[in-house]
């Protein structure tokens, strides 16, 4: 498993089954059996996915008598969001500069009477 939190989170999110489990947990706590229902896999296979999510800090598992609820821990997702936001701003600024450049070219074409092809 990756040693830094961001890598561990991305690694856990790389699997569509784990993303689906997190989506389900976003609406509240669930047992392993409830989480396994929509998947065509064994309970041990679902448990392996839960172990990856737990090591990444994306879920917590508790114990309430015989019920072992899983719940979403969103903090690592916030870290991913912050990381992605940095690059979103980069691309937004780059595209804004490109837009400004294209407008400048169009303005020059209009000044010089050139037609667009």
Short mmCIF file of C-alpha atoms in Angstrom, two decimals:
data_model
loop_
_atom_site.label_atom_id
_atom_site.label_comp_id
_atom_site.label_asym_id
_atom_site.label_seq_id
_atom_site.Cartn_x
_atom_site.Cartn_y
_atom_site.Cartn_z
CA UNK A 1 0.00 0.00 0.00
CA UNK A 2 1.31 3.50 -0.79
CA UNK A 3 2.94 5.30 2.13
CA UNK A 4 1.46 8.78 1.67
CA UNK A 5 -2.21 9.56 2.24
CA UNK A 6 -2.95 11.00 -1.20
CA UNK A 7 -1.48 7.96 -2.97
CA UNK A 8 -3.38 5.59 -0.69
CA UNK A 9 -6.62 7.43 -1.42
CA UNK A 10 -6.10 7.42 -5.19
CA UNK A 11 -5.15 3.74 -5.06
CA UNK A 12 -8.34 2.90 -3.18
CA UNK A 13 -10.45 5.02 -5.54
CA UNK A 14 -8.97 3.34 -8.61
CA UNK A 15 -11.38 0.42 -8.32
CA UNK A 16 -15.02 0.91 -9.44
CA UNK A 17 -16.32 -1.49 -6.77
CA UNK A 18 -14.69 0.55 -4.02
CA UNK A 19 -16.07 3.78 -5.51
CA UNK A 20 -19.54 2.20 -5.54
CA UNK A 21 -19.14 1.17 -1.91
CA UNK A 22 -18.17 4.74 -0.96
CA UNK A 23 -21.18 6.08 -2.88
CA UNK A 24 -23.42 3.76 -0.90
CA UNK A 25 -21.83 4.80 2.40
CA UNK A 26 -22.37 8.47 1.54
CA UNK A 27 -26.05 7.88 2.37
CA UNK A 28 -25.31 6.34 5.76
CA UNK A 29 -23.85 3.41 7.65
CA UNK A 30 -24.21 -0.10 6.25
CA UNK A 31 -23.21 -3.60 7.16
CA UNK A 32 -20.90 -5.69 5.01
CA UNK A 33 -23.88 -7.81 3.93
CA UNK A 34 -25.81 -4.71 2.86
CA UNK A 35 -22.79 -3.36 0.99
CA UNK A 36 -22.29 -6.69 -0.78
CA UNK A 37 -25.89 -6.93 -2.08
CA UNK A 38 -25.47 -5.16 -5.44
CA UNK A 39 -22.25 -7.00 -6.33
CA UNK A 40 -21.83 -10.46 -7.77
CA UNK A 41 -19.01 -11.40 -5.42
CA UNK A 42 -18.51 -13.22 -2.17
CA UNK A 43 -18.57 -11.56 1.24
CA UNK A 44 -14.81 -12.23 1.62
CA UNK A 45 -14.19 -10.39 -1.66
CA UNK A 46 -16.23 -7.41 -0.45
CA UNK A 47 -14.33 -7.54 2.84
CA UNK A 48 -11.05 -7.26 0.91
CA UNK A 49 -12.34 -4.10 -0.76
CA UNK A 50 -13.40 -2.76 2.65
CA UNK A 51 -9.91 -3.49 4.02
CA UNK A 52 -8.36 -1.38 1.24
CA UNK A 53 -10.81 1.46 1.94
CA UNK A 54 -10.14 1.23 5.67
CA UNK A 55 -6.34 1.29 5.24
CA UNK A 56 -6.75 4.38 3.05
CA UNK A 57 -8.77 6.02 5.84
CA UNK A 58 -11.88 6.27 3.66
CA UNK A 59 -14.11 4.17 5.92
CA UNK A 60 -14.37 3.16 9.55
CA UNK A 61 -15.80 -0.09 10.78
CA UNK A 62 -17.46 -0.32 14.13
CA UNK A 63 -19.07 -2.94 16.26
CA UNK A 64 -22.53 -2.81 17.75
CA UNK A 65 -23.36 -6.25 19.17
CA UNK A 66 -23.60 -8.51 16.09
CA UNK A 67 -23.86 -5.57 13.69
CA UNK A 68 -20.58 -4.29 12.27
CA UNK A 69 -21.44 -1.02 10.58
CA UNK A 70 -19.18 0.67 8.04
CA UNK A 71 -19.25 4.43 7.63
CA UNK A 72 -17.67 6.89 5.26
CA UNK A 73 -14.71 8.98 6.42
CA UNK A 74 -14.60 11.89 3.99
CA UNK A 75 -11.41 13.66 5.14
CA UNK A 76 -9.15 11.89 2.60
CA UNK A 77 -11.60 12.82 -0.15
CA UNK A 78 -11.20 16.46 0.83
CA UNK A 79 -7.44 16.13 0.38
CA UNK A 80 -8.02 14.72 -3.12
CA UNK A 81 -10.40 17.58 -3.86
CA UNK A 82 -7.81 20.15 -2.74
CA UNK A 83 -5.13 18.50 -4.88
CA UNK A 84 -7.38 18.40 -7.96
CA UNK A 85 -8.47 22.01 -7.36
CA UNK A 86 -4.88 23.19 -7.80
CA UNK A 87 -4.79 21.66 -11.29
CA UNK A 88 -8.28 22.84 -12.15
CA UNK A 89 -7.14 26.40 -11.51
CA UNK A 90 -4.02 25.80 -13.64
CA UNK A 91 -6.10 24.57 -16.60
CA UNK A 92 -8.70 27.29 -16.16
CA UNK A 93 -5.99 29.97 -16.27
CA UNK A 94 -4.33 28.30 -19.26
CA UNK A 95 -7.62 28.16 -21.15
CA UNK A 96 -8.38 31.78 -20.25
CA UNK A 97 -5.01 32.81 -21.72
CA UNK A 98 -5.73 30.79 -24.85
CA UNK A 99 -9.15 32.43 -25.14
CA UNK A 100 -7.55 35.88 -24.81
CA UNK A 101 -5.00 34.99 -27.50
CA UNK A 102 -7.70 33.76 -29.89
CA UNK A 103 -9.71 36.94 -29.36
CA UNK A 104 -6.58 38.96 -30.10
CA UNK A 105 -6.02 37.02 -33.34
CA UNK A 106 -9.65 37.48 -34.38
CA UNK A 107 -9.38 41.20 -33.69
CA UNK A 108 -6.25 41.45 -35.85
CA UNK A 109 -7.97 39.51 -38.66
CA UNK A 110 -10.92 41.91 -38.59
CA UNK A 111 -8.57 44.93 -38.66
CA UNK A 112 -6.69 43.63 -41.67
CA UNK A 113 -9.84 42.48 -43.49
CA UNK A 114 -8.91 38.82 -43.62
CA UNK A 115 -11.67 36.29 -43.83
CA UNK A 116 -11.85 33.19 -41.68
CA UNK A 117 -11.44 29.90 -43.50
#
